[in-house]
XYZ file of N, CA, C and O in Angstrom:
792
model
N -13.196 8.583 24.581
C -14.100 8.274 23.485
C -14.626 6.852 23.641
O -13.884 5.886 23.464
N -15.963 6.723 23.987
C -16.516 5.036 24.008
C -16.790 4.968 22.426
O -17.695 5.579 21.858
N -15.895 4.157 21.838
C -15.813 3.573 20.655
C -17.524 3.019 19.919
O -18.070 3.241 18.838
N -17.915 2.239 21.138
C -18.971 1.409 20.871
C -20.436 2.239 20.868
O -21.591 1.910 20.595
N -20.046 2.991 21.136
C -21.388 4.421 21.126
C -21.058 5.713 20.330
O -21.683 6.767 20.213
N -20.012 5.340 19.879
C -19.607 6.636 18.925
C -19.552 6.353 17.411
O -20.073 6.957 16.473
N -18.754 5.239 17.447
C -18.554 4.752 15.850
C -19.174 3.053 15.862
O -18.975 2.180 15.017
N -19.905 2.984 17.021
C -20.813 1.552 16.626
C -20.304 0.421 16.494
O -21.136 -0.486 16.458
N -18.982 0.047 16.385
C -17.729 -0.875 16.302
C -18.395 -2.068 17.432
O -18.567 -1.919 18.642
N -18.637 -3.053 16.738
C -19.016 -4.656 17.147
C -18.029 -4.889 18.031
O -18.246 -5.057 19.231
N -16.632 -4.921 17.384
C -15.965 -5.372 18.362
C -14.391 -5.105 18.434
O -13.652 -5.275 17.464
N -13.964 -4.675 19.670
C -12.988 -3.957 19.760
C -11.826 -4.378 19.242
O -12.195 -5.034 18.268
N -10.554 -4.419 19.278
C -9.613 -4.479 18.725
C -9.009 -5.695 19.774
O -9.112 -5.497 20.985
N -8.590 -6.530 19.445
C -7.454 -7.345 20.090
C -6.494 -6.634 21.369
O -6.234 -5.442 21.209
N -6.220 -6.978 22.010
C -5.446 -5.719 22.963
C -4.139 -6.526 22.607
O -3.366 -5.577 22.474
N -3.624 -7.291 22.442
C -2.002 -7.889 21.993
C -1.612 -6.680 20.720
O -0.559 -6.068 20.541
N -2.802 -6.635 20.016
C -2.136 -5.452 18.319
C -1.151 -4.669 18.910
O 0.053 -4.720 18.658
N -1.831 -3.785 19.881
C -0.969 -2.479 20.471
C 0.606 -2.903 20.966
O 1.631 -2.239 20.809
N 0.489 -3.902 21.454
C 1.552 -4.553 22.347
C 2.693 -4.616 21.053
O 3.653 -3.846 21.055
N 2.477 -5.629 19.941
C 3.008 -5.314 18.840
C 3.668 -4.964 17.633
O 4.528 -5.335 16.834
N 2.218 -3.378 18.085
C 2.767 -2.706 17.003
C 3.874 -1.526 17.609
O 4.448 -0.835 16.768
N 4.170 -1.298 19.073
C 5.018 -0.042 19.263
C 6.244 -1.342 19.080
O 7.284 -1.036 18.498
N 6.132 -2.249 19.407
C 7.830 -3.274 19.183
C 8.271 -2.657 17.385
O 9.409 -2.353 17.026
N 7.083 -2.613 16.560
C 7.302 -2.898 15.009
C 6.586 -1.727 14.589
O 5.689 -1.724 13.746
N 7.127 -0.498 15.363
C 6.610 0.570 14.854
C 6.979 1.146 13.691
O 6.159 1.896 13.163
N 8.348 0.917 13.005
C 8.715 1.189 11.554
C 7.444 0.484 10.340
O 6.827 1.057 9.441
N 7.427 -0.336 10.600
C 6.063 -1.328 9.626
C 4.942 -0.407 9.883
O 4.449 0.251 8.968
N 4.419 -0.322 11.406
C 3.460 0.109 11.909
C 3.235 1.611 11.040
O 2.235 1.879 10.374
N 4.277 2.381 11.211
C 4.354 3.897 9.855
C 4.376 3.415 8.828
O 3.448 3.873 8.160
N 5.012 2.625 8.232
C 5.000 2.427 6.992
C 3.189 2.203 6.294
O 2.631 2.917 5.461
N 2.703 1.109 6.924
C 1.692 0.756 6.675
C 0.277 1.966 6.486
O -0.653 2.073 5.688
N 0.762 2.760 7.732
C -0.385 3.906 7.919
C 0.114 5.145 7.263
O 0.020 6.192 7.904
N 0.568 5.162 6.217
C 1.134 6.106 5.600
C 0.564 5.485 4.229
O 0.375 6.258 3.290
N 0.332 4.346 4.106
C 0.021 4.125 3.092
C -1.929 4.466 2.811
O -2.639 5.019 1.971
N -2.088 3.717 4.123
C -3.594 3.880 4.421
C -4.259 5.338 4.409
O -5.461 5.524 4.222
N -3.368 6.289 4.622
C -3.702 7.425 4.532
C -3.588 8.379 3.014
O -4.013 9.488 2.691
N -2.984 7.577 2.483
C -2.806 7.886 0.801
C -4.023 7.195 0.351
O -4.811 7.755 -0.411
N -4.239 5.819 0.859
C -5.170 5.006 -0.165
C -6.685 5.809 0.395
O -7.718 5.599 -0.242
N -6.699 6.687 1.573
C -8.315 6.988 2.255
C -8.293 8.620 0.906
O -9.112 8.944 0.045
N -7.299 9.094 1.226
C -7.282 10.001 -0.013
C -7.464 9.856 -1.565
O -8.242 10.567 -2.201
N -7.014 9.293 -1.885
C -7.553 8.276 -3.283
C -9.036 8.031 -3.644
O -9.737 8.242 -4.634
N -9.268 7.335 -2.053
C -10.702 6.959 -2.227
C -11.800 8.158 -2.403
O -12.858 8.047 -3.021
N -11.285 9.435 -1.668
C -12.313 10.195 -1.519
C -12.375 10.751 -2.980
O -13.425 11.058 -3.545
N -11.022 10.850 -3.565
C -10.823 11.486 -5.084
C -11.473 10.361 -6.040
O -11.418 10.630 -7.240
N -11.854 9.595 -5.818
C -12.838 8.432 -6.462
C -14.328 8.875 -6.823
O -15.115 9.089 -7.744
N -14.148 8.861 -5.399
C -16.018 9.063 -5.408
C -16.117 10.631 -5.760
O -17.297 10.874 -5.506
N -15.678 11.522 -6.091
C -15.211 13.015 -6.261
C -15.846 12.491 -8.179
O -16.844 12.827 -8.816
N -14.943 11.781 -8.435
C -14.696 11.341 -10.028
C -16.435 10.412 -10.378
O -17.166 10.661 -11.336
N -16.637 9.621 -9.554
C -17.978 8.965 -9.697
C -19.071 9.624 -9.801
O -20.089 9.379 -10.449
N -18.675 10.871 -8.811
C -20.405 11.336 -8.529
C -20.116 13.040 -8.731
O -20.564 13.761 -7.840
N -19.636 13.464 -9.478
C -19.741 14.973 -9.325
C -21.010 16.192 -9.295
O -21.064 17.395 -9.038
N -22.119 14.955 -9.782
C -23.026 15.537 -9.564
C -23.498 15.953 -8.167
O -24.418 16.754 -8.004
N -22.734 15.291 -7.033
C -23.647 15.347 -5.793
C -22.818 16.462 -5.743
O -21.675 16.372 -6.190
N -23.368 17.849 -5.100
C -22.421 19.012 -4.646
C -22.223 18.980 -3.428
O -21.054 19.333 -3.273
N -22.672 18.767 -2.482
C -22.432 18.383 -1.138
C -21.225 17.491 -0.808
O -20.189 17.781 -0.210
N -21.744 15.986 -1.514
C -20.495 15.481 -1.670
C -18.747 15.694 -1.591
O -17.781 15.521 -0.848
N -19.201 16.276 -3.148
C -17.788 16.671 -3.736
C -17.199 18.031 -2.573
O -16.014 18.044 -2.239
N -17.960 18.859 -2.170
C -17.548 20.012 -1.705
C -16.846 19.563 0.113
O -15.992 20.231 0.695
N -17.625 18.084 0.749
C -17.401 17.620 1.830
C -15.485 16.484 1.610
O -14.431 16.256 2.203
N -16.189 16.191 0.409
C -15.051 14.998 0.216
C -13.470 15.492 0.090
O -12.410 15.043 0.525
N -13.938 16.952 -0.939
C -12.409 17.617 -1.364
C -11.908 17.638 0.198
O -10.872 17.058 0.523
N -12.791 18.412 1.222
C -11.992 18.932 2.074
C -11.451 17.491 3.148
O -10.610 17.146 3.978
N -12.329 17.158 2.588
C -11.325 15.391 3.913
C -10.254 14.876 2.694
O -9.397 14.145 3.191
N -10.093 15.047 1.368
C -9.024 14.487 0.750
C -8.029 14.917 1.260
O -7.082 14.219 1.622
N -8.134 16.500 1.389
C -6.922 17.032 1.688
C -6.375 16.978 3.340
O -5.242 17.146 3.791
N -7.751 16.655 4.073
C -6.970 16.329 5.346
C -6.471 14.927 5.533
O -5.719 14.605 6.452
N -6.980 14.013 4.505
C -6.372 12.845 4.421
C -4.651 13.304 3.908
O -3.709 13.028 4.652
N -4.505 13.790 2.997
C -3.298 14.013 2.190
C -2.381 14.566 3.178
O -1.338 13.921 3.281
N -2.518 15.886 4.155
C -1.981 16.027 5.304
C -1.703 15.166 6.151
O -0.613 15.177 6.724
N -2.530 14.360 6.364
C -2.057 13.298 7.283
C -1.016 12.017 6.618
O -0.348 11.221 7.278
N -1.091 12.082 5.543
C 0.188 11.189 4.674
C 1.570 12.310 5.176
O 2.330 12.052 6.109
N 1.642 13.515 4.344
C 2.701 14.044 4.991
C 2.895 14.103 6.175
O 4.092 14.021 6.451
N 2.071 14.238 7.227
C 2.184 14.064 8.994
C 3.476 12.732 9.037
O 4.557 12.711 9.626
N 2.831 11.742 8.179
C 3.150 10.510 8.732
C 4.624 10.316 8.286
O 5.560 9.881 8.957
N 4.612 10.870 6.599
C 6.061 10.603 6.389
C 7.212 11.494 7.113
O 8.411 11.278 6.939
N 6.729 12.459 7.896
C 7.795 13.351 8.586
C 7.834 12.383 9.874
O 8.951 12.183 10.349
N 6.829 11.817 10.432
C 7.337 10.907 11.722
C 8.150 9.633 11.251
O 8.976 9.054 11.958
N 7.856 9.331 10.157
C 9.452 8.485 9.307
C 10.736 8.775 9.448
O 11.634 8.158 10.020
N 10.732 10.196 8.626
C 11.985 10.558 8.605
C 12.700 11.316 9.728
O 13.828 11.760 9.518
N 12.013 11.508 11.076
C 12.094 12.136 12.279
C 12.959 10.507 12.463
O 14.102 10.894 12.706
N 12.993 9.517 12.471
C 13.213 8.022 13.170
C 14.476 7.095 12.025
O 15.052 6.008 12.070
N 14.433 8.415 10.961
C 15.259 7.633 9.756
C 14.777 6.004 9.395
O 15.532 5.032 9.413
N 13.284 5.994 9.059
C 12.813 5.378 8.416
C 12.661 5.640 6.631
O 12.414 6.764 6.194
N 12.828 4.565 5.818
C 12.330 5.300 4.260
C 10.557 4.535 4.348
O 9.960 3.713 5.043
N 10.359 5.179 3.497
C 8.652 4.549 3.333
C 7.897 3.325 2.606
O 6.686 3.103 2.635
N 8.768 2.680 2.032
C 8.676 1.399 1.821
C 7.852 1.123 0.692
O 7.462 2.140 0.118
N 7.461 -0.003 0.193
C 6.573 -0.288 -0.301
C 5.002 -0.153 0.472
O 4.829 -0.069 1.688
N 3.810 -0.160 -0.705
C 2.397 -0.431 -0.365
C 2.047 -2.011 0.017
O 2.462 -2.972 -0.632
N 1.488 -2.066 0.800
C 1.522 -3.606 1.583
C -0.191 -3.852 1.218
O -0.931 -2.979 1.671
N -0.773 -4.853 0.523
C -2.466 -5.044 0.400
C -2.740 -5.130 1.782
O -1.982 -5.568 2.647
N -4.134 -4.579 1.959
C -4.952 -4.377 3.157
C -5.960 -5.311 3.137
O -6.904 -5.033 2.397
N -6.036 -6.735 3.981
C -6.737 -7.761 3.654
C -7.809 -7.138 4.095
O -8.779 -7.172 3.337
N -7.906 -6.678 4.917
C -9.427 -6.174 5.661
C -9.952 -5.165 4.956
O -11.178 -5.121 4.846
N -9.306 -4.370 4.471
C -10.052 -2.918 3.076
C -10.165 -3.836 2.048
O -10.957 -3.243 1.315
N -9.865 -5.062 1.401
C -10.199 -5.982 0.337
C -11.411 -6.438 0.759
O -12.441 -6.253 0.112
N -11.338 -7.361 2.402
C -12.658 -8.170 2.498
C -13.620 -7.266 2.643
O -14.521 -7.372 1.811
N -13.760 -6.163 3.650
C -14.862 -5.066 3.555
C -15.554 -4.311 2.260
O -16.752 -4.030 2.210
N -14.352 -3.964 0.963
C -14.713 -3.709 -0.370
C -15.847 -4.641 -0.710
O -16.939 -4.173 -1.032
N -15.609 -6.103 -0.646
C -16.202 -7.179 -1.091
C -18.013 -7.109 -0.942
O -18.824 -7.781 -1.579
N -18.196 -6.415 -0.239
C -19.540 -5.922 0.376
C -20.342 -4.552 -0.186
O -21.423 -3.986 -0.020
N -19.193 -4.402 -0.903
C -20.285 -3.157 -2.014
C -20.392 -3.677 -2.804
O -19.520 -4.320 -3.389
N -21.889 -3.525 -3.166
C -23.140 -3.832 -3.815
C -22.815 -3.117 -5.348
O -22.774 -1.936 -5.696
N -22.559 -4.684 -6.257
C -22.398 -4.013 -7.632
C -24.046 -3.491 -8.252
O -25.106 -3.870 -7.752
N -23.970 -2.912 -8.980
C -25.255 -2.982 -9.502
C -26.372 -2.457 -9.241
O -26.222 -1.836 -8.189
N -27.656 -2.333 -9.694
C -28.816 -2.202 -9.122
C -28.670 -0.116 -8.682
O -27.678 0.312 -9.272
N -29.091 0.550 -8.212
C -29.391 1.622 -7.943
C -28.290 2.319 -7.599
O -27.651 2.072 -6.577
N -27.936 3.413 -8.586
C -26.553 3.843 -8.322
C -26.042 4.653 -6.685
O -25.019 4.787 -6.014
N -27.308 4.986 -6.639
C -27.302 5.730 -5.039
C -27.043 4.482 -3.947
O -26.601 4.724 -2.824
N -27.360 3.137 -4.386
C -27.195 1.979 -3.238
C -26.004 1.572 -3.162
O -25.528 1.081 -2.138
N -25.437 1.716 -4.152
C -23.793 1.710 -4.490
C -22.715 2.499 -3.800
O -21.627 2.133 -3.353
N -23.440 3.965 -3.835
C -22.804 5.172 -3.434
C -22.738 4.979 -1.865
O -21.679 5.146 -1.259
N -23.937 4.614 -1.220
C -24.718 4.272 -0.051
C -23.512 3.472 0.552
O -23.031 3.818 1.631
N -23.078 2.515 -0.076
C -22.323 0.985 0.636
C -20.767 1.749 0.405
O -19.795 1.578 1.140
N -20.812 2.504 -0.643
C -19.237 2.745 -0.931
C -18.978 4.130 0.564
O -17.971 3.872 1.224
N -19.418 4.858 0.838
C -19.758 5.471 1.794
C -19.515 5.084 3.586
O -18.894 5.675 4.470
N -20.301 3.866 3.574
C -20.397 3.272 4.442
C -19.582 2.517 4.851
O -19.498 2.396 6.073
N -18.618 1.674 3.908
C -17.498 0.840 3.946
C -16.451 1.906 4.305
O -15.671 1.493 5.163
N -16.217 3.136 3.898
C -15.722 4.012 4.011
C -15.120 4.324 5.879
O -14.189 4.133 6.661
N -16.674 5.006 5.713
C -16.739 4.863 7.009
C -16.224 3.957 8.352
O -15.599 4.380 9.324
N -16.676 2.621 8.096
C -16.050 1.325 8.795
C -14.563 1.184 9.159
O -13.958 0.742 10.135
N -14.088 1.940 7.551
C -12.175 1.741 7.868
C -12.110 3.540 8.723
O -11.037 3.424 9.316
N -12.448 4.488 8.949
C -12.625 5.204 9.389
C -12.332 5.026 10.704
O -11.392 5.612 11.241
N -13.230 4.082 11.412
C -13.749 3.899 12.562
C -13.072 3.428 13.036
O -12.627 3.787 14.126
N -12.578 2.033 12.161
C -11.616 1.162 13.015
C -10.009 1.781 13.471
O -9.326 1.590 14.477
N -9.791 2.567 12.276
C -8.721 3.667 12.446
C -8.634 4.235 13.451
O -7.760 4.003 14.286
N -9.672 5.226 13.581
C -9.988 6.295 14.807
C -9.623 4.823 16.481
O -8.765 4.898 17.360
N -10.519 3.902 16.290
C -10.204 2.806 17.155
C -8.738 2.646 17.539
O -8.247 2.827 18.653
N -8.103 2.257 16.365
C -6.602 1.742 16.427
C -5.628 3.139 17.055
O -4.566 3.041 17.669
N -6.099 3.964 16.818
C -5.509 5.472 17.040
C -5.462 5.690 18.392
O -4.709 6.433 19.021
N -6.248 5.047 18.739
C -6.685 5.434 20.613
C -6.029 5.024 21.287
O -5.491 5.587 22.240
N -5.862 3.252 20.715
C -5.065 2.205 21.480
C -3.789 3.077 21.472
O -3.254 3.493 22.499
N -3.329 3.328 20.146
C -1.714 3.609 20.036
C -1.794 5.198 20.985
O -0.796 5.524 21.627
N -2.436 5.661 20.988
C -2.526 6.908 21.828
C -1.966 6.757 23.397
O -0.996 7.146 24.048
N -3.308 5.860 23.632
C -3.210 5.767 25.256
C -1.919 4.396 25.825
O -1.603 4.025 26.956
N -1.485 3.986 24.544
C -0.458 3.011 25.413
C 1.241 3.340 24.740
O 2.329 3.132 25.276
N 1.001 3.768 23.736
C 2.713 3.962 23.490
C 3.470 4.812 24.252
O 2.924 5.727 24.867
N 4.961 4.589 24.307
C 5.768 4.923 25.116
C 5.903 6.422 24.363
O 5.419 7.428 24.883
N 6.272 6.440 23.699
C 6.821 7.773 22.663
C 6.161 8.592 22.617
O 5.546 8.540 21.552
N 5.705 9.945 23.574
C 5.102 10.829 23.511
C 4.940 11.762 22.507
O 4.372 12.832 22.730
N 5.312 11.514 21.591
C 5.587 12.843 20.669
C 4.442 11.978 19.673
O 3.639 12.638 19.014
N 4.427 10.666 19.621
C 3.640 9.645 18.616
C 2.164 9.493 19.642
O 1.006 9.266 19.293
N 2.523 9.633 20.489
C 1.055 9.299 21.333
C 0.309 10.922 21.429
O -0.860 10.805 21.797
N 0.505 11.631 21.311
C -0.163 13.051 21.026
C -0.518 13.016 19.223
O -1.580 13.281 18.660
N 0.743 12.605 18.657
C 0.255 12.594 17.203
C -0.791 11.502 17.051
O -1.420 11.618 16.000
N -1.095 10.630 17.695
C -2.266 9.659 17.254
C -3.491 10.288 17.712
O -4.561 10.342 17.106
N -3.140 10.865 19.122
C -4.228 11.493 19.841
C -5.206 12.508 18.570
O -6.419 12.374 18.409
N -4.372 13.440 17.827
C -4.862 14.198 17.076
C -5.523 13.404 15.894
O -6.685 13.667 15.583
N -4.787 12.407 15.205
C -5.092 11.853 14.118
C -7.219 10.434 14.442
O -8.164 9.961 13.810
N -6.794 10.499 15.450
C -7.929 10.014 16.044
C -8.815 10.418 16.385
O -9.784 9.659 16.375
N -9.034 11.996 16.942
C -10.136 13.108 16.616
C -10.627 13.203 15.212
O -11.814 13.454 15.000
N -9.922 13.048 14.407
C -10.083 13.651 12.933
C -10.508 12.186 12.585
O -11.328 12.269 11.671
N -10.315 10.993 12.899
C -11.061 10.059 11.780
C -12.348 9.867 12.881
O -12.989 9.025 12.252
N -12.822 10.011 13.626
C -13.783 10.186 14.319
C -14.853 11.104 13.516
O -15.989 10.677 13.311
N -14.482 12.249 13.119
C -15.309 13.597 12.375
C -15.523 12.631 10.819
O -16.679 12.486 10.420
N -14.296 11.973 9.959
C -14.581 11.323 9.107
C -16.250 10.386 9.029
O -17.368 10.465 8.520
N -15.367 9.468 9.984
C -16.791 8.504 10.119
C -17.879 8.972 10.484
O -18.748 8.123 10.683
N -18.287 10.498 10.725
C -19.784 10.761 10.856
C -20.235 11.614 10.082
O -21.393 12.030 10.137
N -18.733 12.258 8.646
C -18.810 12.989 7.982
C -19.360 11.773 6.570
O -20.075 12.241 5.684
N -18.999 10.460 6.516
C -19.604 9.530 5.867
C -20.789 8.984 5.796
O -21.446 8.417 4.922
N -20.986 9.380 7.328
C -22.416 8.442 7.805
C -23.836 9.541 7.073
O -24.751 9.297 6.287
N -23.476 10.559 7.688
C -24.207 11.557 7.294
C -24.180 11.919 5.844
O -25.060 12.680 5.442
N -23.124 11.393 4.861
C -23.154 11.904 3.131
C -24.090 10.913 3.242
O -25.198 11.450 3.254
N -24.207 9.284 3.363
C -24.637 8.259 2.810
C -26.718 8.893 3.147
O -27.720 8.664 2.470
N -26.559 9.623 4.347
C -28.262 9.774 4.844
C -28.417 11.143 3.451
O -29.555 11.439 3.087
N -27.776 11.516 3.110
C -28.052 13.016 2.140
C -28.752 12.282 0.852
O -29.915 12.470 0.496
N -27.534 11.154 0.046
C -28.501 10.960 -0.716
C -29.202 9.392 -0.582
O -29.468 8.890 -1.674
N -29.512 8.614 0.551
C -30.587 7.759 0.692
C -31.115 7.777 2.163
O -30.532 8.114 3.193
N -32.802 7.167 1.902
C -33.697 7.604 3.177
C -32.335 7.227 3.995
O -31.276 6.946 3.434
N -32.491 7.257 5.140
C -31.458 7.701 6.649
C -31.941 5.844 7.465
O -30.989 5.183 7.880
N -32.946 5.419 7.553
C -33.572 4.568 7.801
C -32.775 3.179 7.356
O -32.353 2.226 8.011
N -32.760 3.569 5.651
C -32.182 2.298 5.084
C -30.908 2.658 5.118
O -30.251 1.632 4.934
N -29.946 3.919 5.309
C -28.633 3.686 5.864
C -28.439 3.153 6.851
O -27.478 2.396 6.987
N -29.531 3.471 8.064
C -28.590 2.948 9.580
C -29.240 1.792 9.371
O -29.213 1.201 10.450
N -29.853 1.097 8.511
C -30.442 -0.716 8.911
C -29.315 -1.274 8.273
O -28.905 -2.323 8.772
N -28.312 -0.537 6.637
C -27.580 -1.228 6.288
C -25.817 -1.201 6.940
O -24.879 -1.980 6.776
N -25.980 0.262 7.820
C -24.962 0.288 8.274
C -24.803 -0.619 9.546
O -23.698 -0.974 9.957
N -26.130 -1.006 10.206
C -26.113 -2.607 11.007
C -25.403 -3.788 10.681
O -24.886 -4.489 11.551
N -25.339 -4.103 9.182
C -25.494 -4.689 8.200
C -23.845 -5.133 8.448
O -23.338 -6.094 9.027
N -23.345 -4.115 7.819
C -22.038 -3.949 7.474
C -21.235 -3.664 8.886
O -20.124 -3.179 8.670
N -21.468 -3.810 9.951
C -21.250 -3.438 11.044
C -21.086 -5.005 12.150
O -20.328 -5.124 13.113
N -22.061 -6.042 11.603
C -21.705 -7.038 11.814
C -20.789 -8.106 11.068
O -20.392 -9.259 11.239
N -20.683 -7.138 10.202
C -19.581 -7.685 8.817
C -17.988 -7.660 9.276
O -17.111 -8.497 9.486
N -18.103 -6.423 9.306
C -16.659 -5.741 9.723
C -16.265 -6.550 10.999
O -15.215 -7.190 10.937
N -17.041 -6.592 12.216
C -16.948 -7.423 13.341
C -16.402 -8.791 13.213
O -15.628 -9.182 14.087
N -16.782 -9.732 12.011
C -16.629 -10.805 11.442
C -15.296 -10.944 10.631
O -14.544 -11.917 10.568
N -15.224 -10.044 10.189
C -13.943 -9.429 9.744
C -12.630 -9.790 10.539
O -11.760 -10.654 10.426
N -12.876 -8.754 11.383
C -11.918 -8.303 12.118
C -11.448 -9.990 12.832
O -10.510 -10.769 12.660
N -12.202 -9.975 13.345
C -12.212 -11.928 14.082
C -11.341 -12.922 13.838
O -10.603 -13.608 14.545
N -11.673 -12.830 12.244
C -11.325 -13.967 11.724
C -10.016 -13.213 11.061
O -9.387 -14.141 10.552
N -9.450 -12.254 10.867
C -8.084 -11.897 10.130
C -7.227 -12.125 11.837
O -7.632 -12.007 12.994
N -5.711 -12.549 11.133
C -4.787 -13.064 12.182
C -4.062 -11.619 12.936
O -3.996 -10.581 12.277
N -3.729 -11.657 13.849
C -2.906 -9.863 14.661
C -1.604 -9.826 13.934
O -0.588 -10.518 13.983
N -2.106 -8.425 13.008
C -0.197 -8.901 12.303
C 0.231 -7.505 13.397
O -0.379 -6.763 14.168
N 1.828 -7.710 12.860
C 2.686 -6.886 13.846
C 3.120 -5.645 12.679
O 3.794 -4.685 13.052
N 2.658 -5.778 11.236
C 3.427 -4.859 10.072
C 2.083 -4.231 9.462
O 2.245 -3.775 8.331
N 0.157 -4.062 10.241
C -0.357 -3.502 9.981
C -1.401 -2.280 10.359
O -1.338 -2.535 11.561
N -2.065 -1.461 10.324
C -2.585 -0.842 10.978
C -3.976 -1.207 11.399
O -4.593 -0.926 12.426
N -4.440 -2.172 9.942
C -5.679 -2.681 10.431
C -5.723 -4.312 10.482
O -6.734 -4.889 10.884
């Protein structure tokens, strides 16, 4: 999967993260177990915001629930390792990226950015998924990322494409530029932790 032609990603991931995160792979589950509850949440959000869109709601239910599957995926590779699941840890980078939806002004431009931000943690996921794919030792975890990294791949173009349904397609991909050099900026400037996924 070329990252940079698929999900548009400015800029790749640190290559030390991977190194890491298989040392601090208990954190490393913990964390993405959480992320996979909070991507489910989110979709049951915008489910609650916009029920009018039917497309939407009818696209979103079905990624909640493959989000929600993938929480249970994750807590069985816990308890496969006799890990417990810990506390929720804040996601500085799903905070600073939030920071970029657009209060106000046209509810569809809102929907548009909430969509799109969406997407971004999507991407970087599907990203982080690859790394842990193609370099961890633990085969049984490097096939399970393998899979979990197909599927946020389908996410991020299952987002890209809600945000073109309800605004012109034009002013999505100029703002998903937008937010694309954001995230890049992002990513940069947050420090390589060893206890997160993003």
């Amino acid at each position: 999967m070329k990252e940079k032609t698929i999900l548009k990603l400015k800029l790749n991931t640190d290559p030390r993260w991977v190194n890491i995160a298989e040392k601090n792979i208990e954190d490393i589950l913990v964390d993405h177990a959480w992320c996979e509850q909070k991507a489910a949440s989110t979709g049951i959000s915008m489910i609650i915001h916009y029920p009018e869109k039917t497309r939407l709601v009818a696209e979103l239910t079905d990624l909640v629930a493959e989000e929600w599957s993938h929480f249970e995926r994750v807590l069985l590779e816990l308890r496969k390792r006799g890990y417990p699941l810990g506390r929720p840890r804040k996601d500085e980078y799903v905070v600073q990226l939030l920071a970029h939806v657009r209060k106000g002004g046209a509810r569809e431009r809102q929907l548009m950015d909430q969509l799109l931000v969406s997407a971004l943690i999507e991407a970087r996921s599907c990203e982080r998924f690859k790394l842990l794919w193609q370099n961890i030792a633990d085969q049984e975890l490097s096939k399970f990322y393998y899979e979990l990294m197909v599927s946020e791949a389908a996410h991020f173009v299952s987002y890209v494409d809600l945000a073109k349904e309800y605004c012109d397609p034009a002013v999505v991909d100029a703002r998903l530029q937008e937010l694309l050099e954001i995230e890049g900026e992002i990513v940069t400037n947050l420090p390589v932790r060893d206890d997160r996924m993003h």
